[in-house]
PDB file of C-alpha atoms in Angstrom:
ATOM      1  CA  MET A1226      -3.214  19.759   5.209  1.00  0.00           C
ATOM      2  CA  ALA A1227      -0.147  21.590   6.801  1.00  0.00           C
ATOM      3  CA  TYR A1228       2.759  20.915   8.774  1.00  0.00           C
ATOM      4  CA  PRO A1229       2.570  22.414  12.289  1.00  0.00           C
ATOM      5  CA  GLY A1230       4.125  25.825  12.452  1.00  0.00           C
ATOM      6  CA  SER A1231       3.774  26.126   8.655  1.00  0.00           C
ATOM      7  CA  ASN A1232       1.189  27.996   6.677  1.00  0.00           C
ATOM      8  CA  LYS A1233       2.206  25.787   3.488  1.00  0.00           C
ATOM      9  CA  LYS A1234      -0.464  23.487   2.230  1.00  0.00           C
ATOM     10  CA  ILE A1235       0.366  20.092   0.961  1.00  0.00           C
ATOM     11  CA  SER A1236      -1.346  19.031  -2.105  1.00  0.00           C
ATOM     12  CA  PHE A1237      -3.445  15.656  -2.057  1.00  0.00           C
ATOM     13  CA  PRO A1238      -1.094  13.832  -4.348  1.00  0.00           C
ATOM     14  CA  LYS A1239       1.707  14.848  -2.183  1.00  0.00           C
ATOM     15  CA  SER A1240      -0.170  13.684   0.898  1.00  0.00           C
ATOM     16  CA  VAL A1241      -0.723  10.261  -0.688  1.00  0.00           C
ATOM     17  CA  GLY A1242       2.959  10.277  -1.484  1.00  0.00           C
ATOM     18  CA  TYR A1243       3.799  10.829   1.844  1.00  0.00           C
ATOM     19  CA  ALA A1244       1.454   8.043   2.996  1.00  0.00           C
ATOM     20  CA  LEU A1245       2.824   5.523   0.782  1.00  0.00           C
ATOM     21  CA  ALA A1246       6.249   6.421   1.706  1.00  0.00           C
ATOM     22  CA  GLY A1247       5.088   5.643   5.530  1.00  0.00           C
ATOM     23  CA  ILE A1248       3.704   2.300   4.402  1.00  0.00           C
ATOM     24  CA  LYS A1249       7.019   1.497   2.587  1.00  0.00           C
ATOM     25  CA  PHE A1250       8.814   2.454   5.572  1.00  0.00           C
ATOM     26  CA  SER A1251       6.783   0.132   7.835  1.00  0.00           C
ATOM     27  CA  PHE A1252       7.713  -2.879   5.970  1.00  0.00           C
ATOM     28  CA  ARG A1253      11.477  -2.225   6.974  1.00  0.00           C
ATOM     29  CA  GLU A1254      10.241  -3.381  10.415  1.00  0.00           C
ATOM     30  CA  ARG A1255      10.525  -6.971  11.618  1.00  0.00           C
ATOM     31  CA  ASN A1256       7.195  -7.229  12.997  1.00  0.00           C
ATOM     32  CA  MET A1257       5.207  -5.617   9.922  1.00  0.00           C
ATOM     33  CA  LYS A1258       7.333  -8.338   7.721  1.00  0.00           C
ATOM     34  CA  ILE A1259       5.930 -10.972  10.020  1.00  0.00           C
ATOM     35  CA  HIS A1260       2.411  -9.590   9.660  1.00  0.00           C
ATOM     36  CA  GLY A1261       2.823  -9.376   5.933  1.00  0.00           C
ATOM     37  CA  THR A1262       3.888 -12.950   5.585  1.00  0.00           C
ATOM     38  CA  ALA A1263       0.948 -14.028   7.877  1.00  0.00           C
ATOM     39  CA  ALA A1264      -1.522 -11.950   5.469  1.00  0.00           C
ATOM     40  CA  VAL A1265      -0.138 -13.600   2.319  1.00  0.00           C
ATOM     41  CA  LEU A1266      -0.515 -17.028   4.103  1.00  0.00           C
ATOM     42  CA  VAL A1267      -3.904 -16.050   4.997  1.00  0.00           C
ATOM     43  CA  ILE A1268      -5.094 -14.830   1.483  1.00  0.00           C
ATOM     44  CA  LEU A1269      -3.458 -18.381   0.040  1.00  0.00           C
ATOM     45  CA  ALA A1270      -5.656 -20.413   2.663  1.00  0.00           C
ATOM     46  CA  GLY A1271      -8.659 -18.334   1.599  1.00  0.00           C
ATOM     47  CA  ILE A1272      -8.012 -19.262  -2.183  1.00  0.00           C
ATOM     48  CA  PHE A1273      -7.599 -22.810  -1.288  1.00  0.00           C
ATOM     49  CA  PHE A1274     -10.389 -23.318   1.130  1.00  0.00           C
ATOM     50  CA  PRO A1275     -12.907 -21.128  -0.909  1.00  0.00           C
ATOM     51  CA  ILE A1276     -14.480 -18.761   1.793  1.00  0.00           C
ATOM     52  CA  SER A1277     -17.760 -16.668   1.659  1.00  0.00           C
ATOM     53  CA  LYS A1278     -17.691 -13.027   1.030  1.00  0.00           C
ATOM     54  CA  THR A1279     -18.551 -12.322   4.542  1.00  0.00           C
ATOM     55  CA  GLU A1280     -15.685 -14.499   5.791  1.00  0.00           C
ATOM     56  CA  TRP A1281     -13.558 -12.675   3.270  1.00  0.00           C
ATOM     57  CA  LEU A1282     -14.451  -9.347   4.831  1.00  0.00           C
ATOM     58  CA  TRP A1283     -13.737 -10.658   8.264  1.00  0.00           C
ATOM     59  CA  ILE A1284     -10.194 -11.728   7.173  1.00  0.00           C
ATOM     60  CA  LEU A1285      -9.566  -8.422   4.952  1.00  0.00           C
ATOM     61  CA  LEU A1286     -10.626  -6.453   8.255  1.00  0.00           C
ATOM     62  CA  CYS A1287      -8.078  -8.291  10.070  1.00  0.00           C
ATOM     63  CA  ILE A1288      -5.416  -7.811   7.901  1.00  0.00           C
ATOM     64  CA  ALA A1289      -6.249  -4.187   7.273  1.00  0.00           C
ATOM     65  CA  GLY A1290      -6.308  -3.497  11.159  1.00  0.00           C
ATOM     66  CA  MET A1291      -3.284  -5.318  11.860  1.00  0.00           C
ATOM     67  CA  PHE A1292      -1.546  -3.462   9.467  1.00  0.00           C
ATOM     68  CA  SER A1293      -2.654  -0.276  10.671  1.00  0.00           C
ATOM     69  CA  LEU A1294      -2.346  -0.776  14.128  1.00  0.00           C
ATOM     70  CA  GLU A1295       1.442  -2.021  13.620  1.00  0.00           C
ATOM     71  CA  MET A1296       1.985   1.295  11.775  1.00  0.00           C
ATOM     72  CA  VAL A1297       0.763   3.195  14.937  1.00  0.00           C
ATOM     73  CA  ASN A1298       2.610   1.043  17.095  1.00  0.00           C
ATOM     74  CA  THR A1299       5.726   2.019  15.245  1.00  0.00           C
ATOM     75  CA  ALA A1300       4.945   5.804  15.019  1.00  0.00           C
ATOM     76  CA  ILE A1301       4.526   5.713  18.629  1.00  0.00           C
ATOM     77  CA  GLU A1302       7.771   3.791  19.276  1.00  0.00           C
ATOM     78  CA  LYS A1303       9.738   6.239  16.458  1.00  0.00           C
ATOM     79  CA  THR A1304       8.150   9.237  18.342  1.00  0.00           C
ATOM     80  CA  VAL A1305       9.196   8.083  21.905  1.00  0.00           C
ATOM     81  CA  ASP A1306      12.707   7.415  20.638  1.00  0.00           C
ATOM     82  CA  LEU A1307      12.847  10.719  19.072  1.00  0.00           C
ATOM     83  CA  VAL A1308      11.707  12.608  22.486  1.00  0.00           C
ATOM     84  CA  THR A1309      14.129  10.364  24.835  1.00  0.00           C
ATOM     85  CA  GLY A1310      16.955   8.124  24.255  1.00  0.00           C
ATOM     86  CA  GLU A1311      17.132   7.634  28.152  1.00  0.00           C
ATOM     87  CA  TYR A1312      14.626   5.196  29.968  1.00  0.00           C
ATOM     88  CA  HIS A1313      11.618   7.082  31.192  1.00  0.00           C
ATOM     89  CA  PRO A1314       8.745   5.091  33.015  1.00  0.00           C
ATOM     90  CA  LEU A1315       6.094   7.228  30.745  1.00  0.00           C
ATOM     91  CA  ALA A1316       8.307   6.169  27.512  1.00  0.00           C
ATOM     92  CA  LYS A1317       7.881   2.649  28.606  1.00  0.00           C
ATOM     93  CA  ALA A1318       4.433   2.915  29.222  1.00  0.00           C
ATOM     94  CA  ALA A1319       3.659   4.493  25.876  1.00  0.00           C
ATOM     95  CA  LYS A1320       5.570   1.817  23.889  1.00  0.00           C
ATOM     96  CA  ASP A1321       3.997  -0.891  26.264  1.00  0.00           C
ATOM     97  CA  LEU A1322       0.701   0.243  25.805  1.00  0.00           C
ATOM     98  CA  ALA A1323       1.037   0.246  22.101  1.00  0.00           C
ATOM     99  CA  ALA A1324       2.617  -3.174  21.975  1.00  0.00           C
ATOM    100  CA  GLY A1325      -0.621  -4.254  24.128  1.00  0.00           C
ATOM    101  CA  ALA A1326      -2.927  -2.924  21.796  1.00  0.00           C
ATOM    102  CA  VAL A1327      -1.194  -4.940  18.790  1.00  0.00           C
ATOM    103  CA  LEU A1328      -1.250  -7.933  21.120  1.00  0.00           C
ATOM    104  CA  ILE A1329      -4.789  -7.692  21.469  1.00  0.00           C
ATOM    105  CA  TYR A1330      -5.726  -7.321  17.759  1.00  0.00           C
ATOM    106  CA  THR A1331      -3.327 -10.296  16.933  1.00  0.00           C
ATOM    107  CA  VAL A1332      -5.259 -12.466  19.212  1.00  0.00           C
ATOM    108  CA  TYR A1333      -8.571 -11.191  17.898  1.00  0.00           C
ATOM    109  CA  SER A1334      -7.304 -11.954  14.487  1.00  0.00           C
ATOM    110  CA  ILE A1335      -6.151 -15.371  15.524  1.00  0.00           C
ATOM    111  CA  ILE A1336      -9.550 -15.988  16.877  1.00  0.00           C
ATOM    112  CA  VAL A1337     -11.382 -15.024  13.543  1.00  0.00           C
ATOM    113  CA  GLY A1338      -8.834 -16.839  11.604  1.00  0.00           C
ATOM    114  CA  MET A1339      -9.665 -19.935  13.783  1.00  0.00           C
ATOM    115  CA  VAL A1340     -13.625 -19.393  13.175  1.00  0.00           C
ATOM    116  CA  VAL A1341     -13.193 -18.856   9.537  1.00  0.00           C
ATOM    117  CA  PHE A1342     -10.734 -21.876   8.651  1.00  0.00           C
ATOM    118  CA  LEU A1343     -10.958 -24.378  11.504  1.00  0.00           C
ATOM    119  CA  PRO A1344     -14.006 -25.871  10.062  1.00  0.00           C
ATOM    120  CA  LYS A1345     -12.734 -25.940   6.620  1.00  0.00           C
ATOM    121  CA  LEU A1346      -9.661 -27.705   7.877  1.00  0.00           C
ATOM    122  CA  LEU A1347     -11.470 -30.301   9.848  1.00  0.00           C
ATOM    123  CA  GLU A1348     -13.833 -30.851   6.793  1.00  0.00           C
ATOM    124  CA  TYR A1349     -10.841 -31.290   4.338  1.00  0.00           C
ATOM    125  CA  PHE A1350      -9.005 -33.807   6.794  1.00  0.00           C
ATOM    126  CA  ILE A1351     -11.794 -35.813   7.878  1.00  0.00           C
TER     127      ILE A1351
END
């Protein structure tokens, strides 16, 4: 891996370090903190209401997908902010599209959570 315009190769350990720095940076963002809190609550619910291995895979897919998509959204927002500090319709469109992708995945994740946990909640309370 090399940075654009550079012939210098980056070692794998350094690449991993940069990736971890990106993950750490992402948790400074409000929305990532919200997703992180939701992930912890869902994992605790999965422990309290025992769920199958397949259900765990769906839940973990939702969590990993949400974290990844939120990080891509943040990267797009930061890049747009770097390129232009002024209002531009294309800058707005880029940010709105990325936010829309996160919203779609959020709704999907909520539906998966309902499919997994709603029967267990009903069984627990009825």
